[in-house]
mmCIF file of C-alpha atoms in Angstrom:
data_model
loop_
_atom_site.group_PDB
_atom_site.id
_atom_site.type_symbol
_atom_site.label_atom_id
_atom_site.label_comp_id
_atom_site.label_asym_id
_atom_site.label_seq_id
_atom_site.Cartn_x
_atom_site.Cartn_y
_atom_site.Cartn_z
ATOM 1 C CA UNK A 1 3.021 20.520 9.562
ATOM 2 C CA UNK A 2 5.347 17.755 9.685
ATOM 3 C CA UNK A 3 5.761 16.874 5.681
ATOM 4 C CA UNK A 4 6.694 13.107 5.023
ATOM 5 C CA UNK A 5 8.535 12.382 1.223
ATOM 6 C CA UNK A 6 7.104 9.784 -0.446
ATOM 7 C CA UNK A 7 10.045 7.618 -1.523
ATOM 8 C CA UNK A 8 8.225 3.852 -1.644
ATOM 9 C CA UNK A 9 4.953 3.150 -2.245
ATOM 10 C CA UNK A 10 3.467 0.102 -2.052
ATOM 11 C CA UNK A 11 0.308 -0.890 -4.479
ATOM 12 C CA UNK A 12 -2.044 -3.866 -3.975
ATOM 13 C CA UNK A 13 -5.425 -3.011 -5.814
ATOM 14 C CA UNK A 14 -7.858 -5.112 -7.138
ATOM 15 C CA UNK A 15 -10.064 -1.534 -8.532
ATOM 16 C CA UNK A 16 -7.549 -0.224 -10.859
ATOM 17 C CA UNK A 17 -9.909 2.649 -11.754
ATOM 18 C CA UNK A 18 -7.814 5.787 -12.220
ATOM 19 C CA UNK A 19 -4.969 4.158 -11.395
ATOM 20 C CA UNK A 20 -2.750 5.652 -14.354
ATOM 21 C CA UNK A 21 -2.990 9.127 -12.624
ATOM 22 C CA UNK A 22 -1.362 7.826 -9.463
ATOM 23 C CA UNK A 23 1.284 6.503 -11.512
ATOM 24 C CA UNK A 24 1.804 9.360 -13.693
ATOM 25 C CA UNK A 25 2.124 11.534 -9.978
ATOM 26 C CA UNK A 26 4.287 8.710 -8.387
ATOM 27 C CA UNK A 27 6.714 9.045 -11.531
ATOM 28 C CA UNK A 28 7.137 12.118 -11.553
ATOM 29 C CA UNK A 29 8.021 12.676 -7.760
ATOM 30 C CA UNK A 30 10.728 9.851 -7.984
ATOM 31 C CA UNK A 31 8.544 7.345 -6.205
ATOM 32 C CA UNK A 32 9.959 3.449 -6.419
ATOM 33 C CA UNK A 33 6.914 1.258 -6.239
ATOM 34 C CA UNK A 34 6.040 -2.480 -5.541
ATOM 35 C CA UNK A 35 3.919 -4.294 -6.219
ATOM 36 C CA UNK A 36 1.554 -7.620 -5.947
ATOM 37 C CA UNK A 37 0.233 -9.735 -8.496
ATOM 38 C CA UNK A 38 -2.307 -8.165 -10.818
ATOM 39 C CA UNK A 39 -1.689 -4.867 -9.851
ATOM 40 C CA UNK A 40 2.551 -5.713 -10.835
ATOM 41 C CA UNK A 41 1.115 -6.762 -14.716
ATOM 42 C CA UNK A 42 -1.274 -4.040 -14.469
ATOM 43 C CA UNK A 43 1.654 -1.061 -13.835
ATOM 44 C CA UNK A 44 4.400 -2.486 -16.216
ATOM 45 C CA UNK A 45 1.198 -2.864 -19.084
ATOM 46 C CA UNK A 46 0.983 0.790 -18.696
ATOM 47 C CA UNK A 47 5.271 1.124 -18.592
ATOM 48 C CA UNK A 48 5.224 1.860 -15.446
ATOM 49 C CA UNK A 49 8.657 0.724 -13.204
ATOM 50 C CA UNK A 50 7.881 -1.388 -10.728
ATOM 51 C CA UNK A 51 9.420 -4.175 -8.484
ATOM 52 C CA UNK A 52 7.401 -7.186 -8.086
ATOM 53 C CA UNK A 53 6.267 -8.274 -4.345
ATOM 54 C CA UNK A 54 8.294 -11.124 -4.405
ATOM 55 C CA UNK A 55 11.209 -9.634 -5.693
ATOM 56 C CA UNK A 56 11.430 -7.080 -3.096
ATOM 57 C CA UNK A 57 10.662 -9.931 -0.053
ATOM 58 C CA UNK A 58 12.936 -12.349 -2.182
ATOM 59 C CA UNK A 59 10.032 -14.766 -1.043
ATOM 60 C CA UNK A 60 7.706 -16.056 -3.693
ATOM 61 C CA UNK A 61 4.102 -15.680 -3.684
ATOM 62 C CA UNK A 62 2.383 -19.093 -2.871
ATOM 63 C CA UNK A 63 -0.766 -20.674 -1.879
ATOM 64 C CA UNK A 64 -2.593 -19.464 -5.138
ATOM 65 C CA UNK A 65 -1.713 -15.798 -4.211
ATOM 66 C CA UNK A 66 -3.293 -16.077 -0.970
ATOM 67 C CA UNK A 67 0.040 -15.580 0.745
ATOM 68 C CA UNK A 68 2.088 -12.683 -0.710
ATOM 69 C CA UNK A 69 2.244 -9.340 1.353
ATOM 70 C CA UNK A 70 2.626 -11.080 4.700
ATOM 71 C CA UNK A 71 6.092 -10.622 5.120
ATOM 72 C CA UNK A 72 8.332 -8.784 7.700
ATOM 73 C CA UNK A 73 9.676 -6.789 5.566
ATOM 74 C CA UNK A 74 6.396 -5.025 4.078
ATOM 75 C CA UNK A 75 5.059 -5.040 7.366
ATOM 76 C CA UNK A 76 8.190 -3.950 9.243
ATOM 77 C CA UNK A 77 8.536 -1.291 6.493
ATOM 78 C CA UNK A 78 4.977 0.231 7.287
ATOM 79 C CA UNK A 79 5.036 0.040 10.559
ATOM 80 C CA UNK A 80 8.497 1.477 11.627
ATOM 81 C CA UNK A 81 8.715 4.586 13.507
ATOM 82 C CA UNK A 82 11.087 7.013 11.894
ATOM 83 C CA UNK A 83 11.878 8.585 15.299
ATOM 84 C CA UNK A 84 12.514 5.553 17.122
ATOM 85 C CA UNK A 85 16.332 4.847 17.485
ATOM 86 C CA UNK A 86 15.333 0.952 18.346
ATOM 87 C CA UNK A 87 13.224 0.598 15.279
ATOM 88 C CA UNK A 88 15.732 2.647 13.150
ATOM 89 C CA UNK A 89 18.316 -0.294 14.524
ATOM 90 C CA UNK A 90 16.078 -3.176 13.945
ATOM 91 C CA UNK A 91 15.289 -2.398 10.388
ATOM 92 C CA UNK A 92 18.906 -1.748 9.574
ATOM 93 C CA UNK A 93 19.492 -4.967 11.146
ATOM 94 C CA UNK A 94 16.920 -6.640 9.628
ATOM 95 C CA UNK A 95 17.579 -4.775 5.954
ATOM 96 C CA UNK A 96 14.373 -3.326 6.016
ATOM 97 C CA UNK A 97 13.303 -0.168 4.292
ATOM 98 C CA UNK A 98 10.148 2.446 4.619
ATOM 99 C CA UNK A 99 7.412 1.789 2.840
ATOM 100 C CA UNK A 100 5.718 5.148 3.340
ATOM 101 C CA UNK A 101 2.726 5.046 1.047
ATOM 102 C CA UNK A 102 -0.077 2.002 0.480
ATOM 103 C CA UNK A 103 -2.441 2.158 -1.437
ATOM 104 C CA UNK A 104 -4.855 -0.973 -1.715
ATOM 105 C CA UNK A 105 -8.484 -1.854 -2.011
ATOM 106 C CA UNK A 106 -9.710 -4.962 -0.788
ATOM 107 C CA UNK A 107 -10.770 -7.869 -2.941
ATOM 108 C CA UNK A 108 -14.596 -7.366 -4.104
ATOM 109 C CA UNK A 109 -16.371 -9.562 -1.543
ATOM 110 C CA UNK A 110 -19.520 -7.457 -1.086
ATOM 111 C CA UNK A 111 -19.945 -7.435 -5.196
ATOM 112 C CA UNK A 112 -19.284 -10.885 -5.276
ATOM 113 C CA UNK A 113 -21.910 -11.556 -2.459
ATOM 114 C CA UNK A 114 -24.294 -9.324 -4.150
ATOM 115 C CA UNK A 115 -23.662 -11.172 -7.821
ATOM 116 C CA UNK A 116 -24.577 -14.713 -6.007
ATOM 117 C CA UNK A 117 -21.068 -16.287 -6.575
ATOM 118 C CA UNK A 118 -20.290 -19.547 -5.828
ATOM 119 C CA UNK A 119 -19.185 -20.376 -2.167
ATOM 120 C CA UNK A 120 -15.377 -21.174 -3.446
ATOM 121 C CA UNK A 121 -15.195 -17.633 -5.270
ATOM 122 C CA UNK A 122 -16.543 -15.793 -2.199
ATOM 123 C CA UNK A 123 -14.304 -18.166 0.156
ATOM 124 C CA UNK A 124 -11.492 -16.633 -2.668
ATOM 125 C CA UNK A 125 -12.697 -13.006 -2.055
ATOM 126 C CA UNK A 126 -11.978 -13.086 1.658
ATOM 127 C CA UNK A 127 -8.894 -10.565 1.658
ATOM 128 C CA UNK A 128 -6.477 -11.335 4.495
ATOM 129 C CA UNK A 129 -2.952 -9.475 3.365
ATOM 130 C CA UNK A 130 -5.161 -5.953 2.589
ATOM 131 C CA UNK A 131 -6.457 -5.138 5.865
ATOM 132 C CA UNK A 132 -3.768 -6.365 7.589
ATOM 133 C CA UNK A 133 -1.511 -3.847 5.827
ATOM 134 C CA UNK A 134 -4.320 -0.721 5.890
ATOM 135 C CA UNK A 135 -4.205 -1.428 9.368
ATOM 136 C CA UNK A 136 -0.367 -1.541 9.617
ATOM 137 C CA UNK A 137 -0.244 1.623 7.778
ATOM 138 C CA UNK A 138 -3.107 3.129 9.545
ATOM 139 C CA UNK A 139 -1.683 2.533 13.072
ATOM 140 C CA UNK A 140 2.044 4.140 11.734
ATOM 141 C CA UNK A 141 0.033 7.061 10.057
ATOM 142 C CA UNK A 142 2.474 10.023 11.501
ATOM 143 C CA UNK A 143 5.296 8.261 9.289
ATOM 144 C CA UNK A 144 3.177 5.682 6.399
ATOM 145 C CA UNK A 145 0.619 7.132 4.353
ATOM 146 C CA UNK A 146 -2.494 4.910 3.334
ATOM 147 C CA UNK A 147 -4.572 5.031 0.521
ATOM 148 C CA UNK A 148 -7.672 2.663 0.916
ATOM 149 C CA UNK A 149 -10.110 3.732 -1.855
ATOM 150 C CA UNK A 150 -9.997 5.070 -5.176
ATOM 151 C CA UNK A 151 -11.990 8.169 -3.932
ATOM 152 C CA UNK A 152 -8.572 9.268 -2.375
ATOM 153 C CA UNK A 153 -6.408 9.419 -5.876
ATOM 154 C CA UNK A 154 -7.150 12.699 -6.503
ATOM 155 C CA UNK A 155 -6.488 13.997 -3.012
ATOM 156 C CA UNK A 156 -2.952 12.539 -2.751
ATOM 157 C CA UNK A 157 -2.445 13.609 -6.191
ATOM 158 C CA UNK A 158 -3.340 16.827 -4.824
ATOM 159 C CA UNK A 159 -1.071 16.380 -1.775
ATOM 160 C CA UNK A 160 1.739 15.329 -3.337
ATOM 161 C CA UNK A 161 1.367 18.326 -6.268
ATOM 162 C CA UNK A 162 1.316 21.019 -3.137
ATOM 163 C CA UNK A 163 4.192 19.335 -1.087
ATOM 164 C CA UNK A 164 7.020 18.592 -3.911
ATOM 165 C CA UNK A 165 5.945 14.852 -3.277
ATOM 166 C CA UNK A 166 5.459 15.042 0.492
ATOM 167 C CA UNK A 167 1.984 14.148 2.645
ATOM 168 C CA UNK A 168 1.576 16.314 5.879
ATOM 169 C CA UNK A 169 0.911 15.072 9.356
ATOM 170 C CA UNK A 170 -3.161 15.983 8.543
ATOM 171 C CA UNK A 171 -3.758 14.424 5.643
ATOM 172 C CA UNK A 172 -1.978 11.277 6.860
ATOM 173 C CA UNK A 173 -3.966 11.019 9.749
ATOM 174 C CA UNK A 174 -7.196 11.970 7.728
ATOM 175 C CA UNK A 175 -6.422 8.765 5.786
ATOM 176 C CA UNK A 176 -5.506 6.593 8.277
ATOM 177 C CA UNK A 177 -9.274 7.478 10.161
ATOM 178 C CA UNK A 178 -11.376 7.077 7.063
ATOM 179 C CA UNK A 179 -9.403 3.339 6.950
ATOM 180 C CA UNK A 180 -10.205 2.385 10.585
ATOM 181 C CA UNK A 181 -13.938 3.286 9.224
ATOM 182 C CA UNK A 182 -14.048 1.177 6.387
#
């Protein structure tokens, strides 16, 4: 059971439902989070720490928000192998660190489909940066943990309570097949 510590996580969530309890588990195993937008206001309302998206990239969000997570360095930092001596060398190069835990749900476009919205506010709920990074995290699953529904707080919570703040190679991989699914 190869165990994984959580040690960055990165949130993007547009459901904060039962969010708190995350946070409350992420605090209390030491976890440093970022985070985008929203979600950033959302965490530091509640007193959470967290490090703002652009921050962390030291590259603003633009485009109305539409641009904020697609960025080498979240992307390099879910998708880098730990075990790879290249990758290991390119990230140090690059000052890149693990991210080893997303969690993100996508912007609401069925709702806003079902609700009738206006074509700019569906055009606004097409979500580019969230899949790109479940699938990022997803593919990299033996190293990044992904959370892509609020279904899965309790299990991490779980997973994280039974491994001192650690995911196994199962669960991971669990994850990362219910988010090729979705």
């Amino acid at each position: 059971m190869q165990l994984i510590k959580i040690k960055k996580a990165l949130i993007s969530v547009s459901d904060k439902t039962n969010l708190k309890e995350v946070l409350e588990c992420l605090k209390a195993n030491n976890v440093e989070i970022i985070s985008t937008g929203g979600s950033y206001k959302f965490i530091k309302d509640l007193g959470f720490q967290c490090t703002e998206i652009s921050e962390y990239t030291k590259f603003p969000e633009i485009l109305d928000g539409r641009l904020k997570t697609l960025h080498p360095k979240i992307h390099g930092g879910l998708l880098a192998k730990a075990d790879d001596k290249e990758h290991l060398d390119q990230i140090k190069k690059e000052n890149i660190e693990f991210i080893n835990l997303l969690i993100v749900n996508l912007y609401p476009f069925e709702k806003k489909l079902l609700e009738k919205a206006d074509f700019d506010t569906m055009i606004e709920n097409i979500d580019i940066g969230g899949p790109a990074m479940v699938r990022s995290s997803a593919k990299n699953f033996k190293f990044t943990t992904v959370i892509s529904s609020t279904d899965q707080y309790s299990d991490l919570i779980n997973e994280l309570n039974n491994n001192k703040g650690s995911t196994s190679f199962e669960f991971r991989k669990k994850l990362a097949t219910d988010a090729f699914l979705e």
